[in-house]
Amino acid sequence: MSVLAFDRVGIRYGAHRALSEFSLNLAPGEAVALIGGTGSGKSSASLAALGLLHAGASLEGTVRREGRVAMIFQEPLLALNPLMTIGAQVAEAVTARHAMKHRAAAAEAARLLAEVGLDPTAIPPQRYPHELSGGQRQRVAIAIALASEPAVLIADEPTTALDPETATQVMALVARLVRERHMALLLVTHDLDLARGIADRIVLLDHGHVIETGPLPAILEAPRTAALLERMHHRPQRRRSQPDTPPVLQAIGLQHGYGARTVIAGVNLALHAGQIVGLVGSSGEGKSTLLRLVLGLEHPQHGQVLIDGHDLHKARGADLRGLRRKVQAVFQDPGASLDPRWRVGRIVAEPLGLLEPRLPPAERDARVCAVLARVGLPEDAASRLPGAFSGGQRQRIALARALVVEPEVIVLDEATSALDAHVRAEILDLIASLADEGLAFLFVTHDRSMIEGLADRLYRLSAGKLIAQDLPPRAPREP
């Protein structure tokens, strides 16, 4: 018996066909991985299973469900309500399934949170999503999904935004729950390694068509699989720069903590023009705190942040604005950092309004158009809303917003982790080309294998201290 069945499903968005003749059956307790890059149709298939296709989409064929279908989304911070406690959100899902009084629903919510590894004595249900780590937030999202007692669990890129250790823990939890509850699992991902340890079958999608299906060993031997995976997992390489100028950004003896807990313990870091410095580390090791100090969003308890030799935390007024202009940031999820109600032109121009308020409108618009072209976006991008773009294009918009004020340094906070491998490679190629033009990058990531091909230097932040990491040999870049 199938709990979820696609029978020759086709999906169109206007003239664009996202999925063609797609057929798939899931049995209770079976785990199937749907693998493909951007535009492959995998997300459209998962939305069709939930009956959540976008307005204007046309559906051909049939989707049959036996029992409830629940979904875990990629970014739990966006999926959770920031104004509700985690216990209240799980209880809300419980009462949607069962008629319960408040106290009983709260008790069931606490039980579900404990089932996904959030012990109420350590992580009280009264906490809010922003008080949890990324892995803990994803566990809350899983608890909400379980509240409906689903026959099918769809996991849409559930670990993309997590560091490797946390991702492994979350996937182990999903595998255990699928086994114990005898649910079917549809894992939507671009990561073959993620599917390797959990999926009974692999379905490989490319441009809306199934190109291979079967158990993992057979899939890996198929010639079309190798070609697709090579395209999806291209990792850019660049020669290392040889600095011959003073650093544009320095952290000297930085120390910072919260209460009795020391988070940053004597960090020293120098970044030169044209360099990419990588920073890796697990969740909770202080990477985000270090970035806030470097960006001037928090003042260190000890030490200095120097931009072109000037102390960021002692500057005031126009001097401070000038230093802030030189260091810009691009964050992990462009869906959260771009205002969905603003046109792209307004989004990109916003920093100019703050830092150069007297700039003539014609010159402002010209700079916006120039920087959008520089990051590879189409001419009409300025007049469109962020929702009209793919995830990779939205991250290009975020990069354009950082570039428009002509900074010397860009801080990248997991800026590619929410993208699939093929789009990630395109963004990394763009970053490499900008570094070759003289821009410096401080690149925070949990993906060491990705950053090794780009970084001039690599550090691991552990227990608040920077530890230099060895990089594989590469030829130095000509100055």
Short mmCIF file of C-alpha atoms in Angstrom, two decimals:
data_model
loop_
_atom_site.label_atom_id
_atom_site.label_comp_id
_atom_site.label_asym_id
_atom_site.label_seq_id
_atom_site.Cartn_x
_atom_site.Cartn_y
_atom_site.Cartn_z
CA MET A 1 0.00 0.00 0.00
CA SER A 2 1.26 3.49 -0.87
CA VAL A 3 0.80 6.37 1.56
CA LEU A 4 1.88 8.88 -1.10
CA ALA A 5 1.63 8.35 -4.86
CA PHE A 6 2.44 10.61 -7.81
CA ASP A 7 0.95 9.39 -11.08
CA ARG A 8 2.37 11.08 -14.20
CA VAL A 9 2.38 14.46 -12.49
CA GLY A 10 3.22 17.54 -14.53
CA ILE A 11 3.48 21.08 -13.17
CA ARG A 12 3.54 24.30 -15.17
CA TYR A 13 4.07 27.91 -14.14
CA GLY A 14 2.77 29.76 -17.17
CA ALA A 15 4.90 28.70 -20.12
CA HIS A 16 7.55 27.13 -17.88
CA ARG A 17 7.24 23.39 -17.22
CA ALA A 18 8.72 22.59 -13.81
CA LEU A 19 7.90 18.87 -13.71
CA SER A 20 7.10 16.35 -16.45
CA GLU A 21 5.50 12.88 -16.22
CA PHE A 22 6.64 12.40 -12.62
CA SER A 23 5.61 9.11 -10.98
CA LEU A 24 6.60 7.91 -7.52
CA ASN A 25 5.14 5.66 -4.79
CA LEU A 26 6.08 5.73 -1.11
CA ALA A 27 5.25 2.84 1.21
CA PRO A 28 4.97 3.11 5.02
CA GLY A 29 8.41 3.13 6.59
CA GLU A 30 10.18 3.79 3.27
CA ALA A 31 12.66 6.63 2.79
CA VAL A 32 13.08 8.11 -0.69
CA ALA A 33 15.51 10.92 -1.53
CA LEU A 34 14.55 13.35 -4.28
CA ILE A 35 17.83 14.82 -5.51
CA GLY A 36 18.43 17.62 -7.98
CA GLY A 37 19.84 21.09 -8.42
CA THR A 38 18.08 24.43 -8.74
CA GLY A 39 15.24 24.25 -11.25
CA SER A 40 15.09 20.45 -11.21
CA GLY A 41 11.48 20.41 -9.99
CA LYS A 42 12.06 18.75 -6.63
CA SER A 43 10.48 21.55 -4.58
CA SER A 44 7.47 21.68 -6.91
CA ALA A 45 6.95 17.95 -6.37
CA SER A 46 7.03 18.34 -2.57
CA LEU A 47 4.60 21.29 -2.68
CA ALA A 48 2.24 19.27 -4.88
CA ALA A 49 2.25 16.51 -2.26
CA LEU A 50 1.01 19.04 0.29
CA GLY A 51 -1.45 20.76 -2.04
CA LEU A 52 0.51 23.99 -1.66
CA LEU A 53 1.44 24.83 -5.24
CA HIS A 54 1.71 28.54 -5.91
CA ALA A 55 -1.23 30.43 -7.36
CA GLY A 56 -1.14 30.23 -11.12
CA ALA A 57 0.50 26.80 -11.21
CA SER A 58 -1.27 24.16 -13.27
CA LEU A 59 -1.20 20.52 -12.18
CA GLU A 60 -1.49 17.54 -14.50
CA GLY A 61 -1.83 13.93 -13.38
CA THR A 62 -2.79 12.91 -9.84
CA VAL A 63 -1.32 13.02 -6.35
CA ARG A 64 -2.88 10.57 -3.87
CA ARG A 65 -2.37 10.66 -0.11
CA GLU A 66 -3.33 8.02 2.44
CA GLY A 67 -3.14 9.79 5.78
CA ARG A 68 -1.62 13.11 6.75
CA VAL A 69 1.47 14.67 5.20
CA ALA A 70 3.75 16.96 7.24
CA MET A 71 6.76 18.99 6.17
CA ILE A 72 10.03 20.19 7.69
CA PHE A 73 11.28 23.30 5.92
CA GLN A 74 14.82 24.40 5.17
CA GLU A 75 15.04 27.44 7.45
CA PRO A 76 13.30 26.91 10.81
CA LEU A 77 13.81 30.54 11.84
CA LEU A 78 11.43 31.53 9.03
CA ALA A 79 9.05 28.63 9.64
CA LEU A 80 8.61 29.43 13.35
CA ASN A 81 6.66 32.37 14.77
CA PRO A 82 9.12 34.69 16.56
CA LEU A 83 6.34 36.06 18.80
CA MET A 84 5.28 32.68 20.23
CA THR A 85 7.13 30.39 22.61
CA ILE A 86 8.21 27.04 21.21
CA GLY A 87 5.83 25.23 23.55
CA ALA A 88 2.89 27.33 22.38
CA GLN A 89 3.72 26.64 18.73
CA VAL A 90 3.86 22.89 19.23
CA ALA A 91 0.67 23.02 21.33
CA GLU A 92 -1.05 24.94 18.53
CA ALA A 93 -0.22 22.10 16.13
CA VAL A 94 -1.47 19.55 18.67
CA THR A 95 -4.86 21.26 19.05
CA ALA A 96 -5.22 21.46 15.26
CA ARG A 97 -5.18 17.63 15.28
CA HIS A 98 -6.94 16.87 18.57
CA ALA A 99 -9.60 18.73 20.57
CA MET A 100 -7.70 19.32 23.81
CA LYS A 101 -7.77 21.74 26.69
CA HIS A 102 -4.83 24.07 27.13
CA ARG A 103 -3.12 22.12 29.92
CA ALA A 104 -3.35 18.80 28.06
CA ALA A 105 -2.06 20.37 24.85
CA ALA A 106 0.87 21.93 26.72
CA ALA A 107 1.73 18.56 28.26
CA GLU A 108 1.62 16.87 24.85
CA ALA A 109 3.80 19.65 23.41
CA ALA A 110 6.37 19.07 26.15
CA ARG A 111 6.32 15.34 25.39
CA LEU A 112 6.88 15.95 21.67
CA LEU A 113 9.73 18.36 22.38
CA ALA A 114 11.33 15.73 24.59
CA GLU A 115 10.87 13.12 21.84
CA VAL A 116 12.91 15.25 19.42
CA GLY A 117 15.69 15.73 21.98
CA LEU A 118 14.68 19.02 23.64
CA ASP A 119 14.52 18.07 27.30
CA PRO A 120 12.14 20.56 29.00
CA THR A 121 14.49 20.78 32.00
CA ALA A 122 17.31 22.04 29.74
CA ILE A 123 15.30 23.80 26.99
CA PRO A 124 12.06 25.02 28.63
CA PRO A 125 8.98 25.26 26.36
CA GLN A 126 8.72 28.91 27.43
CA ARG A 127 11.70 29.86 25.27
CA TYR A 128 11.35 31.76 22.01
CA PRO A 129 12.87 30.64 18.68
CA HIS A 130 15.61 33.31 18.71
CA GLU A 131 16.89 31.90 22.01
CA LEU A 132 17.70 28.55 20.40
CA SER A 133 20.47 27.39 18.09
CA GLY A 134 19.75 26.45 14.48
CA GLY A 135 19.73 22.74 15.28
CA GLN A 136 17.39 23.25 18.24
CA ARG A 137 15.01 25.30 16.09
CA GLN A 138 14.93 22.52 13.52
CA ARG A 139 14.03 20.06 16.29
CA VAL A 140 11.10 22.32 17.22
CA ALA A 141 9.97 22.27 13.58
CA ILE A 142 10.16 18.46 13.63
CA ALA A 143 8.05 18.36 16.81
CA ILE A 144 5.41 20.54 15.11
CA ALA A 145 5.39 18.16 12.14
CA LEU A 146 4.96 15.14 14.42
CA ALA A 147 1.98 16.74 16.18
CA SER A 148 -0.28 15.87 13.24
CA GLU A 149 0.72 12.18 13.46
CA PRO A 150 1.68 12.11 9.78
CA ALA A 151 1.87 9.07 7.56
CA VAL A 152 4.38 10.92 5.37
CA LEU A 153 7.13 13.30 6.44
CA ILE A 154 8.62 15.58 3.78
CA ALA A 155 12.00 17.06 4.71
CA ASP A 156 12.94 19.93 2.36
CA GLU A 157 16.70 20.56 2.63
CA PRO A 158 16.42 20.16 6.43
CA THR A 159 20.13 20.52 7.20
CA THR A 160 21.36 23.04 4.62
CA ALA A 161 21.73 25.86 7.14
CA LEU A 162 23.33 23.69 9.87
CA ASP A 163 26.96 22.92 10.62
CA PRO A 164 28.05 19.32 9.79
CA GLU A 165 27.91 18.01 13.36
CA THR A 166 24.43 19.44 13.97
CA ALA A 167 23.24 18.25 10.54
CA THR A 168 24.33 14.70 11.36
CA GLN A 169 22.44 14.82 14.66
CA VAL A 170 19.26 16.15 13.02
CA MET A 171 19.32 13.50 10.29
CA ALA A 172 19.91 10.77 12.86
CA LEU A 173 16.84 12.06 14.71
CA VAL A 174 14.74 12.03 11.51
CA ALA A 175 15.87 8.48 10.69
CA ARG A 176 14.97 7.30 14.20
CA LEU A 177 11.53 8.92 14.12
CA VAL A 178 10.75 7.48 10.68
CA ARG A 179 11.73 4.04 11.94
CA GLU A 180 9.90 4.23 15.28
CA ARG A 181 6.72 5.81 13.88
CA HIS A 182 6.75 3.78 10.65
CA MET A 183 6.35 6.93 8.57
CA ALA A 184 7.30 7.34 4.94
CA LEU A 185 10.03 9.93 4.34
CA LEU A 186 10.50 12.06 1.23
CA LEU A 187 13.88 13.75 1.61
CA VAL A 188 14.28 16.69 -0.79
CA THR A 189 17.94 17.58 -1.13
CA HIS A 190 20.84 18.39 -3.43
CA ASP A 191 23.27 16.51 -1.16
CA LEU A 192 23.93 12.90 -2.12
CA ASP A 193 25.97 12.34 1.04
CA LEU A 194 22.98 13.38 3.15
CA ALA A 195 20.78 10.81 1.38
CA ARG A 196 23.41 8.09 1.57
CA GLY A 197 22.78 7.13 5.17
CA ILE A 198 18.99 7.28 5.23
CA ALA A 199 17.37 6.68 1.81
CA ASP A 200 16.18 3.30 0.56
CA ARG A 201 15.81 4.71 -2.96
CA ILE A 202 17.13 7.70 -4.86
CA VAL A 203 15.20 9.66 -7.49
CA LEU A 204 17.44 11.95 -9.53
CA LEU A 205 15.73 14.94 -11.16
CA ASP A 206 17.10 17.27 -13.81
CA HIS A 207 15.05 20.08 -15.41
CA GLY A 208 11.78 18.45 -14.39
CA HIS A 209 12.59 14.96 -15.65
CA VAL A 210 13.51 11.81 -13.73
CA ILE A 211 16.86 10.76 -15.17
CA GLU A 212 17.66 7.90 -12.78
CA THR A 213 15.89 6.03 -9.99
CA GLY A 214 16.87 3.10 -7.82
CA PRO A 215 19.04 2.14 -4.85
CA LEU A 216 22.11 4.29 -4.24
CA PRO A 217 24.79 1.86 -5.57
CA ALA A 218 22.99 1.55 -8.91
CA ILE A 219 22.48 5.31 -9.12
CA LEU A 220 26.18 6.00 -8.58
CA GLU A 221 27.14 3.69 -11.45
CA ALA A 222 24.80 5.37 -13.96
CA PRO A 223 26.71 7.60 -16.44
CA ARG A 224 24.09 10.36 -16.41
CA THR A 225 24.39 10.52 -12.62
CA ALA A 226 28.10 11.27 -12.76
CA ALA A 227 27.60 14.11 -15.24
CA LEU A 228 24.81 15.69 -13.17
CA LEU A 229 26.67 15.39 -9.87
CA GLU A 230 29.83 16.89 -11.39
CA ARG A 231 27.80 19.89 -12.55
CA MET A 232 26.08 20.24 -9.17
CA HIS A 233 29.25 19.94 -7.06
CA HIS A 234 31.74 22.10 -8.94
CA ARG A 235 34.00 23.87 -6.42
CA PRO A 236 35.80 27.01 -7.63
CA GLN A 237 39.58 27.26 -7.13
CA ARG A 238 41.74 30.38 -7.03
CA ARG A 239 45.39 31.14 -6.51
CA ARG A 240 46.40 32.54 -3.14
CA SER A 241 47.16 36.24 -2.87
CA GLN A 242 50.46 37.56 -1.54
CA PRO A 243 49.73 40.67 0.59
CA ASP A 244 52.10 43.59 0.03
CA THR A 245 50.01 46.36 1.62
CA PRO A 246 48.88 47.13 5.20
CA PRO A 247 45.77 45.23 6.36
CA VAL A 248 42.40 46.81 5.66
CA LEU A 249 40.87 45.10 8.70
CA GLN A 250 42.53 44.05 11.94
CA ALA A 251 41.27 42.50 15.16
CA ILE A 252 43.80 42.95 17.97
CA GLY A 253 43.44 41.10 21.26
CA LEU A 254 39.65 40.88 21.09
CA GLN A 255 37.97 39.56 24.22
CA HIS A 256 34.25 39.41 24.80
CA GLY A 257 31.75 37.48 26.88
CA TYR A 258 28.27 37.40 28.33
CA GLY A 259 28.04 37.28 32.11
CA ALA A 260 30.61 34.81 33.40
CA ARG A 261 30.96 33.09 30.02
CA THR A 262 33.90 34.07 27.81
CA VAL A 263 32.98 33.78 24.12
CA ILE A 264 35.95 35.47 22.40
CA ALA A 265 39.32 34.98 24.09
CA GLY A 266 42.21 37.03 22.71
CA VAL A 267 41.48 36.90 18.96
CA ASN A 268 44.02 38.44 16.55
CA LEU A 269 43.19 38.61 12.85
CA ALA A 270 44.43 40.60 9.83
CA LEU A 271 42.75 40.88 6.44
CA HIS A 272 44.47 42.41 3.40
CA ALA A 273 43.03 43.75 0.15
CA GLY A 274 42.16 40.97 -2.28
CA GLN A 275 42.29 38.27 0.38
CA ILE A 276 39.67 35.72 1.36
CA VAL A 277 40.05 34.58 4.95
CA GLY A 278 37.92 31.61 5.94
CA LEU A 279 36.53 31.06 9.42
CA VAL A 280 35.07 27.68 10.35
CA GLY A 281 33.70 26.32 13.60
CA SER A 282 30.78 24.51 15.15
CA SER A 283 27.63 26.16 16.48
CA GLY A 284 28.13 28.05 19.73
CA GLU A 285 31.90 28.58 19.32
CA GLY A 286 31.63 32.38 18.96
CA LYS A 287 31.66 32.97 15.19
CA SER A 288 28.56 35.18 15.26
CA THR A 289 29.90 37.17 18.22
CA LEU A 290 33.19 37.78 16.43
CA LEU A 291 31.32 39.05 13.37
CA ARG A 292 29.24 41.44 15.47
CA LEU A 293 32.44 42.85 16.95
CA VAL A 294 34.07 43.24 13.54
CA LEU A 295 30.97 44.95 12.15
CA GLY A 296 30.75 47.32 15.11
CA LEU A 297 27.40 45.95 16.27
CA GLU A 298 28.87 45.17 19.71
CA HIS A 299 31.77 46.73 21.61
CA PRO A 300 34.50 44.32 22.75
CA GLN A 301 35.26 44.19 26.44
CA HIS A 302 38.97 44.28 25.54
CA GLY A 303 40.91 44.79 22.33
CA GLN A 304 40.49 46.77 19.12
CA VAL A 305 38.98 46.49 15.65
CA LEU A 306 40.99 48.61 13.20
CA ILE A 307 39.76 49.58 9.74
CA ASP A 308 42.56 51.10 7.68
CA GLY A 309 44.34 51.71 10.99
CA HIS A 310 41.42 53.56 12.66
CA ASP A 311 39.72 52.17 15.78
CA LEU A 312 36.12 51.34 14.82
CA HIS A 313 34.82 51.42 18.38
CA LYS A 314 36.28 54.85 19.21
CA ALA A 315 35.02 56.59 16.06
CA ARG A 316 31.99 58.89 16.23
CA GLY A 317 29.73 60.78 13.83
CA ALA A 318 30.98 61.17 10.26
CA ASP A 319 34.16 59.23 11.05
CA LEU A 320 32.11 56.25 12.23
CA ARG A 321 29.91 56.38 9.12
CA GLY A 322 33.01 56.40 6.96
CA LEU A 323 34.43 53.33 8.68
CA ARG A 324 31.11 51.47 8.60
CA ARG A 325 30.93 52.07 4.87
CA LYS A 326 34.22 50.20 4.39
CA VAL A 327 32.95 46.96 5.95
CA GLN A 328 29.67 45.50 4.71
CA ALA A 329 27.92 42.18 5.35
CA VAL A 330 26.00 39.51 3.45
CA PHE A 331 23.94 37.16 5.60
CA GLN A 332 22.94 33.54 5.35
CA ASP A 333 19.37 33.70 4.12
CA PRO A 334 18.51 36.37 1.55
CA GLY A 335 14.83 35.55 2.02
CA ALA A 336 15.13 36.93 5.55
CA SER A 337 17.48 39.85 4.83
CA LEU A 338 15.56 41.36 1.87
CA ASP A 339 12.27 43.21 2.42
CA PRO A 340 9.72 41.29 0.29
CA ARG A 341 7.63 44.47 -0.22
CA TRP A 342 10.43 46.58 -1.70
CA ARG A 343 11.58 46.62 -5.31
CA VAL A 344 15.14 45.45 -5.78
CA GLY A 345 16.28 48.92 -6.85
CA ARG A 346 15.10 50.38 -3.55
CA ILE A 347 16.71 47.55 -1.56
CA VAL A 348 20.10 48.03 -3.22
CA ALA A 349 19.91 51.84 -2.98
CA GLU A 350 19.04 51.89 0.74
CA PRO A 351 22.67 52.04 2.00
CA LEU A 352 23.33 54.99 -0.32
CA GLY A 353 20.45 56.88 1.28
CA LEU A 354 22.01 56.31 4.71
CA LEU A 355 25.67 56.93 3.84
CA GLU A 356 25.35 59.38 0.94
CA PRO A 357 22.03 61.19 1.51
CA ARG A 358 22.95 64.07 -0.84
CA LEU A 359 23.65 61.83 -3.82
CA PRO A 360 21.57 63.00 -6.84
CA PRO A 361 18.81 60.50 -7.78
CA ALA A 362 20.17 60.03 -11.31
CA GLU A 363 23.63 59.12 -9.99
CA ARG A 364 22.10 56.85 -7.34
CA ASP A 365 20.06 54.97 -9.96
CA ALA A 366 23.10 54.66 -12.23
CA ARG A 367 25.15 53.12 -9.41
CA VAL A 368 22.36 50.68 -8.60
CA CYS A 369 22.12 49.56 -12.23
CA ALA A 370 25.90 49.23 -12.47
CA VAL A 371 26.22 47.09 -9.35
CA LEU A 372 23.31 44.84 -10.36
CA ALA A 373 25.08 44.21 -13.67
CA ARG A 374 28.35 43.60 -11.79
CA VAL A 375 26.79 40.70 -9.85
CA GLY A 376 25.23 39.21 -12.97
CA LEU A 377 21.57 40.21 -12.62
CA PRO A 378 19.34 41.14 -15.60
CA GLU A 379 18.68 44.75 -16.62
CA ASP A 380 15.09 44.73 -15.33
CA ALA A 381 16.04 43.40 -11.88
CA ALA A 382 15.70 46.82 -10.22
CA SER A 383 11.98 47.01 -10.98
CA ARG A 384 11.10 43.56 -9.63
CA LEU A 385 10.34 42.21 -6.15
CA PRO A 386 12.67 39.71 -4.40
CA GLY A 387 10.03 36.97 -4.67
CA ALA A 388 10.48 36.96 -8.45
CA PHE A 389 14.04 35.64 -8.10
CA SER A 390 15.62 32.30 -7.21
CA GLY A 391 17.61 31.82 -4.00
CA GLY A 392 20.90 32.32 -5.82
CA GLN A 393 19.66 35.49 -7.50
CA ARG A 394 18.42 36.86 -4.16
CA GLN A 395 21.87 36.32 -2.72
CA ARG A 396 23.29 38.27 -5.67
CA ILE A 397 20.89 41.09 -4.72
CA ALA A 398 22.21 40.99 -1.14
CA LEU A 399 25.76 41.10 -2.48
CA ALA A 400 24.86 44.06 -4.73
CA ARG A 401 23.47 45.92 -1.70
CA ALA A 402 26.80 45.40 0.08
CA LEU A 403 28.84 46.43 -2.97
CA VAL A 404 26.92 49.59 -3.85
CA VAL A 405 28.75 51.70 -1.23
CA GLU A 406 32.13 50.51 -2.57
CA PRO A 407 33.43 48.79 0.59
CA GLU A 408 36.92 47.43 1.17
CA VAL A 409 35.76 44.36 3.12
CA ILE A 410 32.68 42.16 2.92
CA VAL A 411 31.81 39.82 5.78
CA LEU A 412 30.02 36.70 4.54
CA ASP A 413 28.04 35.00 7.31
CA GLU A 414 27.22 31.51 5.94
CA ALA A 415 26.28 33.37 2.76
CA THR A 416 26.16 30.24 0.58
CA SER A 417 24.89 27.60 2.99
CA ALA A 418 21.20 28.04 2.08
CA LEU A 419 21.93 27.50 -1.64
CA ASP A 420 22.13 24.26 -3.56
CA ALA A 421 25.55 23.15 -4.75
CA HIS A 422 25.27 24.36 -8.36
CA VAL A 423 24.06 27.85 -7.38
CA ARG A 424 26.59 27.96 -4.55
CA ALA A 425 29.39 27.39 -7.06
CA GLU A 426 28.14 30.31 -9.17
CA ILE A 427 28.14 32.63 -6.14
CA LEU A 428 31.61 31.43 -5.12
CA ASP A 429 32.91 32.12 -8.63
CA LEU A 430 31.53 35.66 -8.29
CA ILE A 431 33.19 36.11 -4.88
CA ALA A 432 36.51 34.88 -6.28
CA SER A 433 36.33 37.36 -9.16
CA LEU A 434 35.56 40.23 -6.75
CA ALA A 435 38.54 39.25 -4.60
CA ASP A 436 40.72 39.28 -7.71
CA GLU A 437 39.59 42.90 -8.19
CA GLY A 438 40.95 43.78 -4.73
CA LEU A 439 37.96 43.30 -2.42
CA ALA A 440 38.67 41.51 0.87
CA PHE A 441 36.34 38.88 2.34
CA LEU A 442 35.94 37.39 5.81
CA PHE A 443 34.04 34.22 4.99
CA VAL A 444 32.33 32.39 7.87
CA THR A 445 31.17 28.90 6.96
CA HIS A 446 30.74 25.40 8.32
CA ASP A 447 31.78 23.83 4.98
CA ARG A 448 35.55 23.44 5.14
CA SER A 449 35.83 21.55 1.85
CA MET A 450 34.12 24.44 0.06
CA ILE A 451 36.25 27.24 1.49
CA GLU A 452 39.59 25.43 1.05
CA GLY A 453 39.59 26.13 -2.68
CA LEU A 454 39.02 29.87 -2.16
CA ALA A 455 40.71 30.93 1.06
CA ASP A 456 44.13 32.52 1.33
CA ARG A 457 44.10 31.64 5.03
CA LEU A 458 41.78 29.48 7.10
CA TYR A 459 41.07 29.58 10.83
CA ARG A 460 38.96 27.50 13.18
CA LEU A 461 37.27 29.26 16.08
CA SER A 462 37.21 26.92 19.06
CA ALA A 463 36.46 27.89 22.66
CA GLY A 464 36.76 31.54 21.62
CA LYS A 465 40.29 31.19 20.19
CA LEU A 466 41.48 31.28 16.57
CA ILE A 467 43.46 28.24 15.45
CA ALA A 468 45.23 28.44 12.07
CA GLN A 469 44.33 25.57 9.74
CA ASP A 470 46.46 23.99 7.03
CA LEU A 471 45.27 24.43 3.46
CA PRO A 472 45.96 22.11 0.52
CA PRO A 473 48.80 23.34 -1.72
CA ARG A 474 47.84 25.87 -4.39
CA ALA A 475 49.94 28.17 -6.53
CA PRO A 476 50.25 31.74 -5.24
CA ARG A 477 48.34 34.39 -7.18
CA GLU A 478 50.30 37.01 -9.07
CA PRO A 479 50.04 40.48 -7.44
#
